[in-house]
Structures are given as structure tokens and as C-alpha cells.
Amino acid sequence: MPERESSVIVNDPRPVVRKFLARQQHEGLGAIVRRSIGRFELKYFDPFLALDEFSVTAPAGFPDHPHRGFETVTYMLQGAVTHEDFEGHKGTIQAGDLQWMTAGKGIVHSEMPAAQGTQKGLQLWINLSSKHKMIEPRYQEMLSKDIAEVEKDGIKVRVIAGDALGTKSPIYTRTPTMYLDFTLKPGAHLQQPIPVSWNSFVYVLEGEGIFGSSKFSPVTAHHLLLLGSGDGLEAWNKSSKPLRFILVGGEPLGEPLAQLGPFVMNTQEEINQTIDDFDNYTNGFEKARHWRSEAATNLGF
Ligand code: FJE
Ligand code: FE
């Protein structure tokens, strides 16, 4: 077979098998999210539980709430969000920064706007396998300046998790995951390998792109594209403006799912136990008994 490219790194490009427009809905306290994964038509895309493109303006936000059994990955696009948890872990996630939070057996925290104007970002919920659901909570945080950014042939990539263009992220993914933030200049053509056994999707942030096959029609912002089987993604920017999207992939867990909002376990029995633990401040929720975030306190809760 003649090689048309100097280096063909995707032999069997993944097709786009489903496409969703993420519409706005209200979540938290007056916050607006465009939820793609996690809405009723797409409850779960193993191992991904939710993908929200969020938009919060004070006094809206996500005051004190719990998590158990999964990870939340917050990647800021504009503005800043302050978080504080029941163990005293606190910080501000600014545009371009990343917070990779492993809730494990339990986190209670608040996530609130840190600045005037509208704060925007992405929050991805990644499931944990049964043997990792009750691990100790852990944070991995990266400032924008520390996230590797590589540019080649009109393609810029910020390597949040996994590797691209020969650069590897230091983030440890308990559930094997890749998370890449691509910007393609007009005319650019991308080939990005994805492990064949993984589920993967694209979420378009800006501009318009062609994904999966050069014959497909262009896709615009706020669309989620589920990719079918193959060994990688091919994408083209045939427009006259920059194209920005994220590519996320993960190894499916293949386990039963029992979910009650922010509690994600394998069985209903474990969910009942989790409600019990949350109500009684046990098995990881001990510190929730006497804790209230400063944000909630200031709002008069
Ligand atoms: C949550 C409702 C929620 N998407 N994107 C119910 F809104 C939330 C929640 C978030 C969230 C937070 C940020 Cl910073 C960004 C989000 C949902 O906090 F956890 C439950 N259970
Ligand atoms: Fe949260």
C-alpha cells in the first residue's frame, strides 16, 4: 500500500458512531452545564460517568456535596474555581489548570467561582474499579504552565493524561485514561493513536472539525462524538478558523454500575451502605460531621 503521509501512525481510524449536542441544563446552585455523557440518552460510556462543560457566575456554584467511588477531573477553560474539602484541602483552579481528584471512599467539598464574570471549564467523571472504589482520596493538581504543550505541523496539544506527539503526562490514572486538548490550525490533519481496547470520544470546544473520515461533515462546538473501534483518531480542520477539541479515552471496567448521583458503586447494597455512611459520618465520611465550607457559610447555609 503506498504511503501518502510521511508517517502513518493510525492504520484503522475510528469512525464516529454517535453524535450528541450537549444542551444547557441547571445543576448545583444556579450553575449551568452542558452535560453530554451522563444524560439519560447516554447514562454511561464505560469508564466515563459524566462530562459537563460548565459555566458558573457568582453567586452560583457547586456548594458542599459528597463523592464516592470515582474520580472527578476539572479542567478550567476561562476564569477560576475555588475548591475546599472536609480535610482542609483548598485551592483555586485557574484557566488552563487541572485538578484530578480521586474521591475514593469519600470526599465532601465545595466548588465555587473564584472571580467575577463567568467561569468555564470541563468536568469529567471517571469510574473506579470495584477494587479501587474505597481507596483513600487523593488529589493530583497541575498548573497551566506545568502542563506539557507540544506543537507540530499545525497541531498543538496539551497533554493532560496519557501521551501525544512523544510527550507523556505525569498524571497517574487509576483507571487507565488518556485526555488530550488539541488545537488544529486551518489545514491541519491529525492522527492520534488510541489503544484498541479502549472507549474514546471527542468533545468539540471551538471551531469546526471533521472527525473519523475525511468524507464526514463538519462538527461544531458543544458536540460529543463517540468513536467506534479502531487504533486511533483522524481529524481535519478544513475551515478557516482554529479548531479546538478534547480527545478522551479509557479502558472499560466491564463491571456492574449502581449510581445514586455522586455515589457510584457496583451494587444497590453498596449504595445503601454509602447512604448509611454519609448519614452517619462513617467509613470515610467522618470529617463531614463538623465541616461546612467557607463558601457555604458565607452564603448563609
Ligand atoms: C454534583 C449536581 C452537581 N458538574 N461541573 C449533583 F452539579 C454536582 C457537581 C458538578 C460539578 C462541579 C463542577 Cl466544579 C463542574 C460539575 C456537576 O458538583 F456533584 C452532584 N452530585
Ligand atoms: Fe464535586
PDB file of N, CA, C and O in Angstrom, residues 25-67:
ATOM      1  N   GLN A  25     -28.294  22.727  30.843  1.00  0.00           N
ATOM      2  CA  GLN A  25     -29.233  22.381  31.913  1.00  0.00           C
ATOM      3  C   GLN A  25     -28.714  22.974  33.217  1.00  0.00           C
ATOM      4  O   GLN A  25     -27.531  23.323  33.316  1.00  0.00           O
ATOM      5  N   HIS A  26     -29.605  23.085  34.212  1.00  0.00           N
ATOM      6  CA  HIS A  26     -29.198  23.655  35.501  1.00  0.00           C
ATOM      7  C   HIS A  26     -28.730  22.562  36.439  1.00  0.00           C
ATOM      8  O   HIS A  26     -29.337  21.513  36.516  1.00  0.00           O
ATOM      9  N   GLU A  27     -27.630  22.813  37.126  1.00  0.00           N
ATOM     10  CA  GLU A  27     -27.092  21.878  38.111  1.00  0.00           C
ATOM     11  C   GLU A  27     -26.533  22.674  39.276  1.00  0.00           C
ATOM     12  O   GLU A  27     -26.297  23.879  39.150  1.00  0.00           O
ATOM     13  N   GLY A  28     -26.303  21.964  40.399  1.00  0.00           N
ATOM     14  CA  GLY A  28     -25.735  22.649  41.547  1.00  0.00           C
ATOM     15  C   GLY A  28     -26.657  23.765  41.980  1.00  0.00           C
ATOM     16  O   GLY A  28     -27.887  23.635  41.971  1.00  0.00           O
ATOM     17  N   LEU A  29     -26.075  24.912  42.325  1.00  0.00           N
ATOM     18  CA  LEU A  29     -26.860  26.056  42.792  1.00  0.00           C
ATOM     19  C   LEU A  29     -26.757  27.145  41.726  1.00  0.00           C
ATOM     20  O   LEU A  29     -25.820  27.933  41.724  1.00  0.00           O
ATOM     21  N   GLY A  30     -27.701  27.125  40.779  1.00  0.00           N
ATOM     22  CA  GLY A  30     -27.725  28.158  39.746  1.00  0.00           C
ATOM     23  C   GLY A  30     -26.640  28.043  38.697  1.00  0.00           C
ATOM     24  O   GLY A  30     -26.440  28.962  37.904  1.00  0.00           O
ATOM     25  N   ALA A  31     -25.939  26.919  38.675  1.00  0.00           N
ATOM     26  CA  ALA A  31     -24.899  26.731  37.666  1.00  0.00           C
ATOM     27  C   ALA A  31     -25.519  26.138  36.399  1.00  0.00           C
ATOM     28  O   ALA A  31     -26.579  25.509  36.450  1.00  0.00           O
ATOM     29  N   ILE A  32     -24.855  26.367  35.282  1.00  0.00           N
ATOM     30  CA  ILE A  32     -25.328  25.835  34.010  1.00  0.00           C
ATOM     31  C   ILE A  32     -24.288  24.856  33.486  1.00  0.00           C
ATOM     32  O   ILE A  32     -23.091  25.169  33.487  1.00  0.00           O
ATOM     33  N   VAL A  33     -24.743  23.686  33.102  1.00  0.00           N
ATOM     34  CA  VAL A  33     -23.818  22.734  32.498  1.00  0.00           C
ATOM     35  C   VAL A  33     -24.385  22.226  31.175  1.00  0.00           C
ATOM     36  O   VAL A  33     -25.589  22.095  31.008  1.00  0.00           O
ATOM     37  N   ARG A  34     -23.476  21.990  30.264  1.00  0.00           N
ATOM     38  CA  ARG A  34     -23.816  21.218  29.068  1.00  0.00           C
ATOM     39  C   ARG A  34     -23.322  19.814  29.341  1.00  0.00           C
ATOM     40  O   ARG A  34     -22.113  19.563  29.316  1.00  0.00           O
ATOM     41  N   ARG A  35     -24.241  18.917  29.677  1.00  0.00           N
ATOM     42  CA  ARG A  35     -23.877  17.533  30.009  1.00  0.00           C
ATOM     43  C   ARG A  35     -24.017  16.690  28.754  1.00  0.00           C
ATOM     44  O   ARG A  35     -25.048  16.724  28.090  1.00  0.00           O
ATOM     45  N   SER A  36     -22.995  15.965  28.439  1.00  0.00           N
ATOM     46  CA  SER A  36     -23.059  15.074  27.265  1.00  0.00           C
ATOM     47  C   SER A  36     -23.119  13.640  27.757  1.00  0.00           C
ATOM     48  O   SER A  36     -24.184  13.013  27.713  1.00  0.00           O
ATOM     49  N   ILE A  37     -22.030  13.120  28.282  1.00  0.00           N
ATOM     50  CA  ILE A  37     -22.110  11.821  28.953  1.00  0.00           C
ATOM     51  C   ILE A  37     -22.793  12.061  30.296  1.00  0.00           C
ATOM     52  O   ILE A  37     -22.556  13.092  30.941  1.00  0.00           O
ATOM     53  N   GLY A  38     -23.672  11.131  30.698  1.00  0.00           N
ATOM     54  CA  GLY A  38     -24.339  11.253  31.989  1.00  0.00           C
ATOM     55  C   GLY A  38     -25.789  11.689  31.861  1.00  0.00           C
ATOM     56  O   GLY A  38     -26.538  11.628  32.821  1.00  0.00           O
ATOM     57  N   ARG A  39     -26.183  12.171  30.654  1.00  0.00           N
ATOM     58  CA  ARG A  39     -27.598  12.474  30.479  1.00  0.00           C
ATOM     59  C   ARG A  39     -28.336  11.183  30.142  1.00  0.00           C
ATOM     60  O   ARG A  39     -27.713  10.154  29.904  1.00  0.00           O
ATOM     61  N   PHE A  40     -29.680  11.259  30.118  1.00  0.00           N
ATOM     62  CA  PHE A  40     -30.398   9.982  30.110  1.00  0.00           C
ATOM     63  C   PHE A  40     -30.182   9.170  28.837  1.00  0.00           C
ATOM     64  O   PHE A  40     -30.165   7.952  28.876  1.00  0.00           O
ATOM     65  N   GLU A  41     -29.928   9.819  27.705  1.00  0.00           N
ATOM     66  CA  GLU A  41     -29.690   9.054  26.468  1.00  0.00           C
ATOM     67  C   GLU A  41     -28.340   8.342  26.484  1.00  0.00           C
ATOM     68  O   GLU A  41     -28.074   7.475  25.648  1.00  0.00           O
ATOM     69  N   LEU A  42     -27.465   8.770  27.389  1.00  0.00           N
ATOM     70  CA  LEU A  42     -26.110   8.218  27.439  1.00  0.00           C
ATOM     71  C   LEU A  42     -25.656   8.214  28.892  1.00  0.00           C
ATOM     72  O   LEU A  42     -24.836   9.029  29.306  1.00  0.00           O
ATOM     73  N   LYS A  43     -26.255   7.310  29.660  1.00  0.00           N
ATOM     74  CA  LYS A  43     -26.024   7.279  31.111  1.00  0.00           C
ATOM     75  C   LYS A  43     -24.568   6.981  31.437  1.00  0.00           C
ATOM     76  O   LYS A  43     -24.021   7.500  32.398  1.00  0.00           O
ATOM     77  N   TYR A  44     -23.949   6.139  30.647  1.00  0.00           N
ATOM     78  CA  TYR A  44     -22.617   5.651  30.994  1.00  0.00           C
ATOM     79  C   TYR A  44     -21.898   5.266  29.714  1.00  0.00           C
ATOM     80  O   TYR A  44     -22.468   4.614  28.844  1.00  0.00           O
ATOM     81  N   PHE A  45     -20.655   5.706  29.594  1.00  0.00           N
ATOM     82  CA  PHE A  45     -19.800   5.286  28.483  1.00  0.00           C
ATOM     83  C   PHE A  45     -18.527   4.783  29.153  1.00  0.00           C
ATOM     84  O   PHE A  45     -17.588   5.532  29.341  1.00  0.00           O
ATOM     85  N   ASP A  46     -18.594   3.558  29.596  1.00  0.00           N
ATOM     86  CA  ASP A  46     -17.584   2.889  30.414  1.00  0.00           C
ATOM     87  C   ASP A  46     -16.158   3.254  29.973  1.00  0.00           C
ATOM     88  O   ASP A  46     -15.828   3.014  28.811  1.00  0.00           O
ATOM     89  N   PRO A  47     -15.330   3.816  30.864  1.00  0.00           N
ATOM     90  CA  PRO A  47     -15.489   4.070  32.301  1.00  0.00           C
ATOM     91  C   PRO A  47     -15.984   5.497  32.621  1.00  0.00           C
ATOM     92  O   PRO A  47     -15.802   5.951  33.745  1.00  0.00           O
ATOM     93  N   PHE A  48     -16.570   6.202  31.669  1.00  0.00           N
ATOM     94  CA  PHE A  48     -16.920   7.615  31.891  1.00  0.00           C
ATOM     95  C   PHE A  48     -18.379   7.771  32.322  1.00  0.00           C
ATOM     96  O   PHE A  48     -19.292   7.285  31.664  1.00  0.00           O
ATOM     97  N   LEU A  49     -18.562   8.474  33.433  1.00  0.00           N
ATOM     98  CA  LEU A  49     -19.878   8.655  34.043  1.00  0.00           C
ATOM     99  C   LEU A  49     -20.533   9.965  33.647  1.00  0.00           C
ATOM    100  O   LEU A  49     -21.756  10.072  33.617  1.00  0.00           O
ATOM    101  N   ALA A  50     -19.730  10.978  33.422  1.00  0.00           N
ATOM    102  CA  ALA A  50     -20.287  12.292  33.098  1.00  0.00           C
ATOM    103  C   ALA A  50     -19.221  13.151  32.444  1.00  0.00           C
ATOM    104  O   ALA A  50     -18.022  13.016  32.738  1.00  0.00           O
ATOM    105  N   LEU A  51     -19.669  13.987  31.519  1.00  0.00           N
ATOM    106  CA  LEU A  51     -18.832  15.063  31.003  1.00  0.00           C
ATOM    107  C   LEU A  51     -19.693  16.313  30.994  1.00  0.00           C
ATOM    108  O   LEU A  51     -20.713  16.366  30.311  1.00  0.00           O
ATOM    109  N   ASP A  52     -19.284  17.301  31.785  1.00  0.00           N
ATOM    110  CA  ASP A  52     -20.005  18.571  31.863  1.00  0.00           C
ATOM    111  C   ASP A  52     -19.102  19.697  31.376  1.00  0.00           C
ATOM    112  O   ASP A  52     -17.966  19.826  31.838  1.00  0.00           O
ATOM    113  N   GLU A  53     -19.622  20.500  30.453  1.00  0.00           N
ATOM    114  CA  GLU A  53     -18.978  21.767  30.120  1.00  0.00           C
ATOM    115  C   GLU A  53     -19.741  22.776  30.971  1.00  0.00           C
ATOM    116  O   GLU A  53     -20.915  23.039  30.723  1.00  0.00           O
ATOM    117  N   PHE A  54     -19.112  23.282  32.029  1.00  0.00           N
ATOM    118  CA  PHE A  54     -19.860  24.088  32.994  1.00  0.00           C
ATOM    119  C   PHE A  54     -19.571  25.570  32.847  1.00  0.00           C
ATOM    120  O   PHE A  54     -18.540  25.983  32.312  1.00  0.00           O
ATOM    121  N   SER A  55     -20.523  26.334  33.349  1.00  0.00           N
ATOM    122  CA  SER A  55     -20.473  27.777  33.245  1.00  0.00           C
ATOM    123  C   SER A  55     -21.075  28.311  34.542  1.00  0.00           C
ATOM    124  O   SER A  55     -22.246  28.060  34.823  1.00  0.00           O
ATOM    125  N   VAL A  56     -20.268  28.959  35.381  1.00  0.00           N
ATOM    126  CA  VAL A  56     -20.780  29.461  36.658  1.00  0.00           C
ATOM    127  C   VAL A  56     -20.425  30.916  36.859  1.00  0.00           C
ATOM    128  O   VAL A  56     -19.316  31.355  36.587  1.00  0.00           O
ATOM    129  N   THR A  57     -21.398  31.664  37.352  1.00  0.00           N
ATOM    130  CA  THR A  57     -21.231  33.077  37.660  1.00  0.00           C
ATOM    131  C   THR A  57     -21.702  33.269  39.100  1.00  0.00           C
ATOM    132  O   THR A  57     -22.801  32.838  39.438  1.00  0.00           O
ATOM    133  N   ALA A  58     -20.868  33.901  39.949  1.00  0.00           N
ATOM    134  CA  ALA A  58     -21.242  34.103  41.346  1.00  0.00           C
ATOM    135  C   ALA A  58     -22.592  34.807  41.408  1.00  0.00           C
ATOM    136  O   ALA A  58     -22.878  35.649  40.559  1.00  0.00           O
ATOM    137  N   PRO A  59     -23.471  34.469  42.386  1.00  0.00           N
ATOM    138  CA  PRO A  59     -23.244  33.534  43.500  1.00  0.00           C
ATOM    139  C   PRO A  59     -23.539  32.073  43.173  1.00  0.00           C
ATOM    140  O   PRO A  59     -23.606  31.267  44.099  1.00  0.00           O
ATOM    141  N   ALA A  60     -23.709  31.730  41.913  1.00  0.00           N
ATOM    142  CA  ALA A  60     -23.960  30.329  41.568  1.00  0.00           C
ATOM    143  C   ALA A  60     -22.706  29.496  41.838  1.00  0.00           C
ATOM    144  O   ALA A  60     -21.617  30.039  41.995  1.00  0.00           O
ATOM    145  N   GLY A  61     -22.888  28.190  41.892  1.00  0.00           N
ATOM    146  CA  GLY A  61     -21.733  27.311  42.089  1.00  0.00           C
ATOM    147  C   GLY A  61     -22.181  25.932  42.515  1.00  0.00           C
ATOM    148  O   GLY A  61     -23.344  25.549  42.327  1.00  0.00           O
ATOM    149  N   PHE A  62     -21.231  25.201  43.053  1.00  0.00           N
ATOM    150  CA  PHE A  62     -21.497  23.832  43.492  1.00  0.00           C
ATOM    151  C   PHE A  62     -21.103  23.729  44.967  1.00  0.00           C
ATOM    152  O   PHE A  62     -20.010  23.297  45.292  1.00  0.00           O
ATOM    153  N   PRO A  63     -21.998  24.217  45.875  1.00  0.00           N
ATOM    154  CA  PRO A  63     -21.668  24.163  47.303  1.00  0.00           C
ATOM    155  C   PRO A  63     -21.628  22.727  47.829  1.00  0.00           C
ATOM    156  O   PRO A  63     -21.907  21.786  47.084  1.00  0.00           O
ATOM    157  N   ASP A  64     -21.284  22.606  49.105  1.00  0.00           N
ATOM    158  CA  ASP A  64     -20.963  21.335  49.766  1.00  0.00           C
ATOM    159  C   ASP A  64     -21.746  20.118  49.266  1.00  0.00           C
ATOM    160  O   ASP A  64     -22.974  20.057  49.408  1.00  0.00           O
ATOM    161  N   HIS A  65     -21.008  19.167  48.717  1.00  0.00           N
ATOM    162  CA  HIS A  65     -21.614  17.921  48.220  1.00  0.00           C
ATOM    163  C   HIS A  65     -20.581  16.803  48.293  1.00  0.00           C
ATOM    164  O   HIS A  65     -19.383  17.066  48.259  1.00  0.00           O
ATOM    165  N   PRO A  66     -21.055  15.563  48.382  1.00  0.00           N
ATOM    166  CA  PRO A  66     -20.134  14.423  48.508  1.00  0.00           C
ATOM    167  C   PRO A  66     -19.825  13.738  47.173  1.00  0.00           C
ATOM    168  O   PRO A  66     -20.499  13.997  46.168  1.00  0.00           O
ATOM    169  N   HIS A  67     -18.796  12.898  47.202  1.00  0.00           N
ATOM    170  CA  HIS A  67     -18.498  11.974  46.096  1.00  0.00           C
ATOM    171  C   HIS A  67     -17.975  10.681  46.704  1.00  0.00           C
ATOM    172  O   HIS A  67     -17.254  10.734  47.702  1.00  0.00           O
TER     173      HIS A  67
END
